[in-house]
Coordinates of C-alpha atoms in Angstrom, one line a residue:
M1 CA 69.0 22.9 2.6
I2 CA 68.0 26.6 2.8
N3 CA 71.6 27.7 2.7
K4 CA 72.2 25.7 -0.4
L5 CA 69.2 27.1 -2.1
V6 CA 70.3 30.7 -1.3
F7 CA 73.8 29.9 -2.7
V8 CA 72.3 28.5 -5.9
L9 CA 69.9 31.5 -6.3
S10 CA 72.9 33.8 -5.9
K11 CA 74.7 32.0 -8.6
A12 CA 71.6 32.3 -10.8
V13 CA 71.7 36.1 -10.4
W14 CA 75.4 36.3 -11.1
S15 CA 74.8 34.3 -14.3
L16 CA 72.4 37.0 -15.5
E17 CA 75.1 39.6 -14.9
G18 CA 77.5 37.7 -17.0
V19 CA 79.2 35.5 -14.4
N20 CA 79.5 31.9 -15.5
V21 CA 77.6 29.3 -13.4
E22 CA 78.9 25.8 -13.1
D23 CA 76.8 22.9 -14.4
D24 CA 76.8 21.2 -11.0
D25 CA 75.2 24.3 -9.4
I26 CA 72.4 24.2 -12.0
E27 CA 71.9 20.5 -11.2
L28 CA 71.7 21.4 -7.5
L29 CA 69.0 24.0 -8.2
E30 CA 66.9 21.5 -10.1
K31 CA 67.4 18.9 -7.4
S32 CA 66.2 21.4 -4.8
K33 CA 63.1 22.1 -6.7
V34 CA 62.2 18.4 -6.9
E35 CA 62.8 18.0 -3.2
M36 CA 60.6 20.9 -2.3
H37 CA 57.8 19.5 -4.6
Q38 CA 58.1 16.1 -3.0
S39 CA 58.0 17.6 0.5
E40 CA 54.8 19.5 -0.3
K41 CA 53.2 16.5 -1.9
A42 CA 54.1 14.3 1.1
K43 CA 52.4 16.9 3.4
E44 CA 49.2 16.9 1.3
E45 CA 49.1 13.1 1.3
D46 CA 49.6 13.0 5.0
K47 CA 46.7 15.5 5.4
M48 CA 44.5 13.3 3.2
E49 CA 45.4 10.2 5.1
K50 CA 44.6 11.8 8.4
K51 CA 41.2 12.9 6.9
K52 CA 40.5 9.3 5.8
K53 CA 41.3 8.0 9.3
V54 CA 38.6 10.2 10.8
V55 CA 35.9 7.7 11.8
H56 CA 32.4 9.1 12.3
R57 CA 29.8 7.3 14.4
K58 CA 27.3 5.4 12.3
R59 CA 24.0 6.9 13.0
F60 CA 22.0 4.3 11.0
P61 CA 24.0 1.0 11.2
D62 CA 21.0 -1.1 10.1
S63 CA 20.0 1.1 7.2
P64 CA 20.5 -0.6 3.8
L65 CA 21.9 2.7 2.5
F66 CA 25.0 2.4 4.7
Q67 CA 26.0 -1.2 4.3
R68 CA 28.4 -0.5 1.3
W69 CA 28.5 3.3 1.2
G70 CA 28.9 6.4 3.3
S71 CA 31.6 5.5 5.8
D72 CA 33.3 8.9 5.4
L73 CA 30.1 10.9 6.0
T74 CA 29.7 13.1 9.1
E75 CA 26.7 12.4 11.3
D76 CA 24.9 15.4 9.8
Q77 CA 25.6 14.2 6.3
Q78 CA 24.4 10.7 7.3
T79 CA 21.1 12.1 8.6
T80 CA 20.6 14.1 5.3
A81 CA 21.3 11.0 3.2
Q82 CA 19.1 8.8 5.3
D83 CA 16.2 11.2 5.1
L84 CA 16.4 11.4 1.3
F85 CA 16.8 7.6 1.1
T86 CA 13.6 7.1 3.2
K87 CA 11.8 9.6 0.9
Y88 CA 12.9 8.2 -2.4
G89 CA 14.1 4.6 -1.9
Y90 CA 17.6 5.3 -3.4
N91 CA 20.6 7.4 -2.7
V92 CA 19.6 10.9 -3.7
Y93 CA 22.5 12.4 -1.7
L94 CA 25.0 10.6 -4.0
S95 CA 22.9 11.2 -7.1
D96 CA 23.0 14.9 -6.6
Q97 CA 26.8 14.8 -6.6
L98 CA 27.3 12.6 -9.6
P99 CA 27.7 14.2 -13.1
L100 CA 24.6 14.1 -15.2
D101 CA 26.7 12.8 -18.1
R102 CA 28.6 10.2 -16.1
S103 CA 30.0 7.3 -18.0
I104 CA 28.8 3.7 -17.4
P105 CA 30.3 0.5 -18.6
D106 CA 29.4 -0.8 -22.0
T107 CA 27.8 -4.1 -21.2
R108 CA 27.0 -5.3 -24.7
Y109 CA 28.3 -8.5 -26.2
P110 CA 31.5 -7.8 -28.3
S111 CA 29.6 -8.8 -31.4
C112 CA 27.0 -6.1 -30.7
K113 CA 29.7 -3.5 -30.5
V114 CA 30.7 -4.1 -34.1
K115 CA 27.3 -4.8 -35.6
K116 CA 26.3 -2.3 -38.2
Y117 CA 22.8 -0.8 -38.6
P118 CA 21.2 1.2 -41.5
H119 CA 21.5 5.0 -41.3
D120 CA 17.9 5.3 -42.5
L121 CA 15.9 4.1 -39.4
P122 CA 12.5 5.1 -38.1
T123 CA 12.3 8.2 -35.8
L124 CA 12.0 7.7 -32.1
S125 CA 10.0 9.3 -29.3
V126 CA 11.2 8.5 -25.8
V127 CA 8.6 8.6 -22.9
L128 CA 9.9 9.1 -19.4
I129 CA 7.2 8.6 -16.7
F130 CA 7.7 9.7 -13.1
M131 CA 6.0 10.6 -9.8
N132 CA 8.0 12.4 -7.1
E133 CA 11.3 11.3 -8.6
A134 CA 14.5 13.0 -7.6
I135 CA 15.2 15.7 -10.2
S136 CA 18.9 14.7 -10.6
I137 CA 17.7 11.2 -11.6
I138 CA 15.4 12.6 -14.2
L139 CA 18.0 14.9 -15.6
R140 CA 20.6 12.1 -15.8
A141 CA 18.1 10.0 -17.7
I142 CA 17.5 12.8 -20.2
T143 CA 21.2 13.5 -20.6
S144 CA 22.0 9.8 -21.3
I145 CA 19.2 9.7 -24.0
I146 CA 20.5 12.8 -25.7
N147 CA 24.2 11.7 -25.5
R148 CA 23.7 8.1 -26.6
T149 CA 21.0 8.4 -29.2
P150 CA 21.8 9.5 -32.8
S151 CA 20.4 13.0 -33.1
H152 CA 18.9 12.4 -36.5
L153 CA 16.8 9.5 -35.0
L154 CA 15.7 11.1 -31.7
K155 CA 12.6 13.2 -32.5
E156 CA 11.5 14.0 -28.9
I157 CA 11.6 13.2 -25.2
V158 CA 8.2 13.2 -23.6
L159 CA 8.1 13.6 -19.8
V160 CA 4.9 12.5 -18.0
D161 CA 4.4 13.8 -14.4
D162 CA 1.8 11.7 -12.6
Y163 CA 0.8 14.5 -10.3
S164 CA 4.1 14.9 -8.3
S165 CA 4.0 16.9 -5.1
N166 CA 7.7 17.7 -5.0
R167 CA 8.3 21.4 -5.5
D168 CA 11.5 21.0 -7.6
L169 CA 9.5 19.0 -10.1
K170 CA 7.5 22.1 -10.9
G171 CA 9.3 25.4 -11.6
H172 CA 12.8 24.0 -11.3
L173 CA 12.1 21.2 -13.8
D174 CA 10.4 23.6 -16.2
E175 CA 13.5 25.7 -16.1
Q176 CA 15.7 22.8 -16.9
I177 CA 13.4 21.8 -19.8
K178 CA 13.8 25.4 -21.2
N179 CA 17.5 25.0 -20.9
Y180 CA 17.5 21.8 -22.9
N181 CA 15.2 23.2 -25.5
A182 CA 17.4 26.2 -25.9
Q183 CA 20.2 23.9 -26.9
Y184 CA 18.0 21.3 -28.7
P185 CA 14.9 23.2 -30.0
G186 CA 11.7 21.4 -29.4
L187 CA 13.2 18.2 -28.1
L188 CA 11.6 18.1 -24.7
K189 CA 7.9 18.3 -23.8
I190 CA 6.1 17.6 -20.6
V191 CA 2.6 16.3 -19.8
R192 CA 1.3 16.9 -16.3
H193 CA -1.6 14.9 -14.8
Q194 CA -4.1 16.9 -12.8
K195 CA -4.6 14.0 -10.4
R196 CA -2.8 10.8 -9.6
E197 CA -3.7 8.3 -12.4
G198 CA -1.1 5.6 -11.9
L199 CA 1.7 4.1 -13.9
T200 CA -0.4 2.6 -16.7
Q201 CA -2.3 5.8 -17.5
A202 CA 1.0 7.8 -17.4
R203 CA 2.4 5.5 -20.1
I204 CA -0.8 5.9 -22.1
S205 CA -0.5 9.7 -21.8
G206 CA 3.1 9.5 -23.0
W207 CA 2.1 7.4 -26.0
E208 CA -0.7 9.9 -26.8
A209 CA 1.8 12.8 -26.8
S210 CA 4.3 11.0 -29.0
T211 CA 4.6 11.7 -32.7
A212 CA 7.6 9.7 -33.9
D213 CA 7.5 6.4 -35.8
V214 CA 8.6 4.4 -32.8
V215 CA 7.8 5.0 -29.1
A216 CA 10.0 3.8 -26.3
I217 CA 8.3 3.9 -22.9
L218 CA 10.8 4.0 -20.1
D219 CA 10.9 4.8 -16.4
A220 CA 12.6 8.0 -15.5
H221 CA 15.1 6.3 -13.2
I222 CA 17.2 4.8 -16.0
E223 CA 20.4 5.5 -18.0
V224 CA 20.4 4.3 -21.5
N225 CA 23.7 2.7 -22.7
V226 CA 25.7 3.4 -25.8
G227 CA 24.0 2.0 -29.0
W228 CA 20.7 1.2 -27.2
A229 CA 18.4 2.7 -29.8
E230 CA 19.7 1.3 -33.1
P231 CA 18.8 -2.3 -32.4
I232 CA 15.3 -1.3 -31.4
L233 CA 14.6 0.9 -34.4
S234 CA 16.2 -1.6 -36.9
R235 CA 14.1 -4.5 -35.6
I236 CA 10.8 -2.6 -35.6
K237 CA 11.6 -1.4 -39.1
E238 CA 11.8 -5.1 -40.1
D239 CA 8.6 -6.0 -38.4
R240 CA 6.0 -3.4 -37.1
T241 CA 4.1 -6.1 -35.1
V242 CA 7.0 -6.8 -32.7
I243 CA 7.1 -5.3 -29.2
V244 CA 10.7 -5.2 -28.0
S245 CA 12.5 -4.9 -24.7
P246 CA 16.1 -3.9 -24.1
V247 CA 18.2 -6.0 -21.7
F248 CA 18.2 -4.4 -18.2
D249 CA 21.3 -3.9 -16.1
N250 CA 21.0 -2.9 -12.5
V251 CA 22.1 0.4 -10.9
R252 CA 22.5 -0.3 -7.2
F253 CA 20.4 1.9 -5.0
D254 CA 23.1 2.8 -2.6
D255 CA 26.4 3.4 -4.5
F256 CA 25.0 3.7 -8.0
E257 CA 27.4 1.0 -9.3
L258 CA 26.2 -0.7 -12.5
I259 CA 25.7 -4.5 -12.2
E260 CA 25.6 -6.3 -15.5
Y261 CA 22.6 -8.7 -15.9
N262 CA 22.6 -11.7 -18.2
V263 CA 20.4 -11.7 -21.2
A264 CA 17.1 -13.5 -20.4
A265 CA 13.6 -13.9 -21.6
D266 CA 10.8 -12.3 -19.6
G267 CA 8.1 -14.4 -18.0
F268 CA 5.7 -14.3 -15.0
D269 CA 4.1 -16.5 -12.4
W270 CA 0.5 -17.1 -11.7
E271 CA 0.3 -14.1 -9.4
L272 CA 1.5 -12.2 -12.5
W273 CA 4.7 -11.1 -10.9
C274 CA 7.6 -10.8 -13.4
R275 CA 10.4 -13.3 -13.5
Y276 CA 13.2 -14.1 -15.8
E277 CA 13.2 -17.2 -18.0
S278 CA 16.1 -19.1 -19.5
L279 CA 17.0 -18.3 -23.1
P280 CA 15.2 -20.7 -25.5
K281 CA 17.1 -23.5 -27.1
E282 CA 16.3 -22.1 -30.5
W283 CA 18.2 -19.0 -29.7
Y284 CA 21.4 -20.9 -28.9
E285 CA 21.0 -22.9 -32.0
L286 CA 21.3 -19.7 -34.1
K287 CA 24.8 -19.2 -32.8
D288 CA 24.3 -15.4 -33.1
E289 CA 24.4 -13.6 -29.8
T290 CA 23.0 -10.4 -31.5
A291 CA 19.8 -12.2 -32.5
P292 CA 16.5 -11.2 -30.9
V293 CA 15.3 -13.5 -28.1
R294 CA 11.7 -14.8 -28.3
S295 CA 10.0 -13.8 -25.0
P296 CA 6.7 -15.0 -23.5
S297 CA 6.2 -11.6 -21.8
I298 CA 7.7 -8.2 -21.3
M299 CA 8.9 -6.0 -18.4
G300 CA 7.6 -2.5 -17.9
I301 CA 10.1 -0.9 -20.3
F302 CA 9.5 -1.5 -23.9
A303 CA 9.4 0.0 -27.4
A304 CA 6.9 -0.4 -30.2
H305 CA 5.7 0.9 -33.5
R306 CA 3.6 3.8 -32.3
V307 CA 0.6 3.2 -34.7
F308 CA 0.7 -0.6 -34.1
L309 CA 0.6 -0.1 -30.4
G310 CA -2.5 2.0 -30.8
E311 CA -4.1 -0.6 -33.1
I312 CA -3.8 -3.3 -30.4
G313 CA -5.1 -1.1 -27.6
V314 CA -1.9 0.4 -26.0
L315 CA -2.4 -0.5 -22.4
D316 CA -5.3 -1.3 -20.1
G317 CA -6.2 2.1 -18.6
G318 CA -8.3 0.4 -16.0
M319 CA -5.2 -0.8 -14.1
Y320 CA -4.4 0.8 -10.8
I321 CA -1.1 2.2 -9.7
Y322 CA 1.3 -0.7 -10.4
G323 CA 1.6 -4.3 -11.5
G324 CA 0.2 -6.6 -14.1
E325 CA 0.0 -4.1 -16.9
N326 CA 3.1 -5.5 -18.6
V327 CA 1.7 -9.1 -18.4
E328 CA -1.6 -7.9 -19.9
L329 CA 0.3 -6.3 -22.8
G330 CA 2.4 -9.4 -23.4
L331 CA -0.7 -11.7 -23.5
R332 CA -2.6 -9.3 -25.8
V333 CA 0.3 -8.9 -28.2
W334 CA 0.9 -12.7 -28.5
Q335 CA -2.8 -13.6 -28.6
C336 CA -3.7 -10.9 -31.0
G337 CA -1.2 -11.3 -33.8
G338 CA 2.0 -9.7 -32.6
H339 CA 5.1 -11.1 -30.8
I340 CA 7.6 -10.0 -28.2
E341 CA 11.4 -10.1 -28.3
V342 CA 14.3 -9.1 -26.0
L343 CA 17.2 -7.5 -27.9
P344 CA 20.6 -8.4 -26.5
C345 CA 22.3 -5.5 -28.2
S346 CA 20.1 -2.9 -26.6
R347 CA 21.0 -2.2 -22.9
V348 CA 19.4 0.1 -20.4
A349 CA 20.6 0.5 -16.8
H350 CA 17.7 0.6 -14.4
L351 CA 17.8 2.0 -10.9
E352 CA 16.1 -0.5 -8.6
R353 CA 14.7 1.1 -5.4
A354 CA 15.4 -0.5 -2.0
H355 CA 11.7 0.3 -1.2
K356 CA 8.9 2.0 -3.1
P357 CA 7.8 4.9 -0.8
Y358 CA 4.6 5.6 -2.9
L359 CA 3.1 2.2 -2.2
L360 CA 4.0 0.1 0.9
D361 CA 1.8 -2.9 0.0
F362 CA 1.8 -3.8 -3.7
S363 CA -0.4 -6.8 -3.3
I364 CA -3.5 -4.7 -2.9
A365 CA -3.2 -3.1 -6.4
M366 CA -1.6 -6.2 -7.9
K367 CA -4.5 -8.5 -6.9
R368 CA -7.0 -6.2 -8.5
N369 CA -4.9 -5.8 -11.7
A370 CA -4.2 -9.5 -11.9
L371 CA -7.9 -10.3 -11.8
R372 CA -8.5 -7.9 -14.7
V373 CA -6.0 -9.8 -16.7
A374 CA -7.4 -13.2 -15.7
E375 CA -11.0 -12.2 -16.6
V376 CA -10.2 -10.8 -20.0
W377 CA -7.3 -13.0 -21.3
M378 CA -7.0 -16.3 -19.4
D379 CA -10.3 -18.1 -20.2
D380 CA -10.6 -21.4 -18.4
Y381 CA -7.2 -20.9 -16.8
K382 CA -8.2 -17.9 -14.8
Y383 CA -8.7 -20.0 -11.7
M384 CA -4.9 -20.3 -11.4
V385 CA -4.7 -16.5 -10.7
Y386 CA -7.4 -16.7 -8.1
L387 CA -5.7 -19.7 -6.6
A388 CA -2.3 -18.1 -6.5
W389 CA -3.7 -15.1 -4.7
N390 CA -5.9 -17.4 -2.5
L391 CA -9.1 -15.7 -3.6
P392 CA -12.4 -17.5 -4.2
I393 CA -13.5 -17.3 -7.8
E394 CA -17.0 -16.3 -6.8
N395 CA -17.2 -13.1 -4.7
P396 CA -13.4 -12.6 -4.3
G397 CA -14.0 -9.4 -2.4
I398 CA -12.1 -7.3 -4.9
D399 CA -13.7 -4.9 -7.4
Y400 CA -11.5 -5.2 -10.5
G401 CA -13.6 -2.7 -12.4
D402 CA -15.3 -2.8 -15.7
V403 CA -13.5 -5.0 -18.3
S404 CA -16.2 -4.9 -21.0
S405 CA -14.2 -2.6 -23.3
R406 CA -11.2 -4.9 -23.1
K407 CA -13.3 -7.9 -23.9
E408 CA -14.7 -6.1 -26.8
L409 CA -11.2 -5.3 -28.0
R410 CA -10.2 -8.9 -27.8
K411 CA -13.3 -9.9 -29.8
K412 CA -12.6 -7.1 -32.4
L413 CA -8.9 -8.2 -32.8
K414 CA -10.0 -11.9 -33.1
C415 CA -7.4 -12.9 -30.6
K416 CA -6.4 -16.5 -29.9
S417 CA -7.2 -18.4 -26.7
F418 CA -5.0 -18.6 -23.6
D419 CA -4.8 -22.3 -24.1
W420 CA -3.1 -21.6 -27.4
Y421 CA -0.7 -19.2 -25.6
I422 CA 0.3 -21.7 -23.0
K423 CA 0.9 -24.5 -25.6
N424 CA 2.7 -22.4 -28.2
V425 CA 4.3 -19.5 -26.4
Y426 CA 4.8 -20.2 -22.7
P427 CA 4.8 -24.0 -22.0
N428 CA 6.9 -23.3 -18.9
L429 CA 3.8 -21.8 -17.3
I430 CA 2.3 -24.9 -15.9
P431 CA -1.3 -24.9 -14.5
L432 CA -2.5 -27.3 -11.9
T433 CA -5.3 -29.2 -13.6
T434 CA -6.5 -31.5 -10.7
V435 CA -7.4 -28.9 -8.1
V436 CA -10.8 -29.6 -6.4
G437 CA -10.3 -27.2 -3.5
Y438 CA -8.0 -24.6 -2.0
G439 CA -7.7 -22.1 0.8
T440 CA -5.8 -21.3 4.0
V441 CA -6.2 -23.7 6.9
S442 CA -7.2 -22.5 10.3
T443 CA -7.9 -24.5 13.5
G444 CA -9.9 -21.8 15.2
Y445 CA -8.4 -19.3 17.7
V446 CA -5.9 -21.5 19.4
Y447 CA -3.7 -23.2 16.9
C448 CA -2.1 -22.6 13.5
I449 CA 0.2 -24.7 11.3
N450 CA 3.9 -24.2 11.4
A451 CA 6.5 -25.1 8.7
R452 CA 6.8 -28.7 10.0
F453 CA 3.1 -29.4 9.6
V454 CA 2.6 -29.3 13.4
L455 CA -0.2 -27.3 15.1
V456 CA 1.3 -24.7 17.4
K457 CA -0.1 -22.0 19.6
K458 CA -0.7 -18.9 17.4
H459 CA 1.4 -16.6 19.4
F460 CA 4.4 -18.8 18.7
Q461 CA 3.9 -18.6 15.0
S462 CA 7.2 -17.4 13.4
V463 CA 7.5 -14.8 10.6
S464 CA 9.0 -17.6 8.5
V465 CA 5.7 -19.3 8.3
G466 CA 4.8 -16.3 6.3
K467 CA 2.1 -14.4 4.6
I468 CA 0.6 -17.1 2.5
Q469 CA -0.4 -20.6 3.6
I470 CA -2.5 -22.0 0.8
F471 CA -3.6 -25.6 0.8
L472 CA -4.6 -27.1 -2.5
L473 CA -6.7 -30.2 -2.5
T474 CA -6.1 -32.1 -5.7
I475 CA -7.2 -35.5 -6.8
L476 CA -3.9 -37.1 -5.8
L477 CA -2.0 -34.6 -3.6
V478 CA -2.2 -31.8 -1.1
V479 CA 0.2 -29.0 -2.1
W480 CA 1.1 -26.4 0.4
F481 CA 2.4 -23.1 -0.9
T482 CA 4.6 -21.4 1.7
W483 CA 5.2 -17.7 2.1
D484 CA 7.8 -17.6 -0.6
F485 CA 5.6 -19.7 -2.9
S486 CA 7.9 -22.7 -2.7
V487 CA 5.9 -25.9 -2.8
I488 CA 5.7 -28.7 -0.2
I489 CA 3.7 -31.8 -1.1
L490 CA 1.8 -33.9 1.4
S491 CA 0.7 -37.4 0.6
V492 CA -3.1 -37.9 0.6
S493 CA -2.6 -40.4 3.4
D494 CA -1.9 -37.5 5.8
C495 CA -4.1 -34.8 7.0
V496 CA -4.4 -32.2 9.7
I497 CA -6.7 -33.1 12.6
E498 CA -7.7 -30.0 14.5
R499 CA -7.8 -31.6 17.9
F500 CA -4.3 -33.0 17.7
P501 CA -1.1 -31.0 17.2
N502 CA 0.4 -33.2 14.5
L503 CA -0.4 -35.1 11.3
R504 CA -2.7 -38.0 11.5
T505 CA -3.4 -40.7 9.0
C506 CA -6.6 -40.2 6.9
L507 CA -8.7 -43.1 5.9
H508 CA -9.0 -41.9 2.3
S509 CA -9.0 -38.7 0.3
R510 CA -12.6 -37.8 1.1
T511 CA -11.7 -37.7 4.8
L512 CA -9.1 -35.2 3.8
A513 CA -11.5 -33.2 1.8
R514 CA -13.9 -33.0 4.7
S515 CA -11.1 -32.0 7.0
L516 CA -10.1 -29.2 4.8
S517 CA -13.7 -28.2 4.0
R518 CA -14.4 -27.7 7.7
H519 CA -11.8 -24.9 7.6
A520 CA -11.8 -22.7 4.5
P521 CA -11.9 -24.3 1.1
Y522 CA -12.4 -21.7 -1.6
T523 CA -12.3 -19.0 1.0
N524 CA -9.8 -16.6 2.4
E525 CA -10.5 -17.3 6.0

């Protein structure tokens, strides 16, 4: 091969000196070049293949982070990635390597992609709230907003830092804000809390700092999708009393792949945890998949006419940390003259953490916030919230704070009753109307009830029996809510007798009532 190449090169030199070179010699030269290139390419591919075959020991085989991702990481890299995952609840190691302007799939309906909106729309302030967020996550959110929002509509991006302790969210973030503002003068501003005030107050601070016609209040761990803003601004221009939510897609916490979610309405259960509801029949009858979806409630990400949001009280600043504030907003909007919609043509990708490191037990804050909502907005139905959390209505043992100003707001706005809300807005939220007693059931120090309604020794109680065992004594039935809040119904002809490890027939419902009352009706014992 080398000899041939030398011969051909010699021929090439002779050609320059005026000696004719045959066509087949030129062809041989070109063929040699190709062979050399293919040989080098094969060597590189072989190197890459060998590199891929290097298998590193899995240091954290049970970690959620490494179930789909990270098989090619060295042990040191795995340790770094796991430490960051523990701290943040998502894959910061990967986030720091991804481009800030990465592309994500356009998950809109085809009809949304061709829908036209007016050029003359209201201006937009985008609020991003955070506390100890990874800086690459925040910068990617900012970049997506700038790149995917028409510049003539985007007035400002307001960052609200709820007293972060991470160093890079101080000087480093300030430097990044300066860089953005050098390119987009005055676009970014930051509000820093001087103490930890919680998610709700952070959103209020962002609203207070906003100056555009419309304010969109988002988490900082999001990426807005193409065309996200126009449907929001167009709908609010049509009706200033509507609070709107985009459709959420999910960014997986480990590999940052985007998972498309179906369009759905937003609802909640009696504990006030969010849940998705099926699309209403009326929406399907429109035969227009770009049409707004009437929604009983709203998730934590929403947009509103800035002035209207202030008129109806923004958010309840008495809420702690996390949970319930979105349900409170939804009830207030519906009961006080506004309405809520989900917009199918507006899509936002939301990064869902595997765990929330800033709060290990959400139930503590959530119970308190739920009671605030119940006391202000739910009237005679508030017992359902107490029941769902297994708290006595009198002396629940939780200080939910002063709600007098929120009650005054309701009175001032002449808001409708919760009964009206259930009947006209959220008929799927069904209250139990025949409850005469509720509470967990205990048989003393020796036995507890397992999932088969059998009394077992306490030290044999399995985790599956769960965190919540609530018995409801109704006029006709005993309903047992298990740990996952699924419902098991017992006939009134059965009751638990504490001296026998099984169900015994009761003479009548009063016997059952007495049996339960000996344990813990209306208590949390």
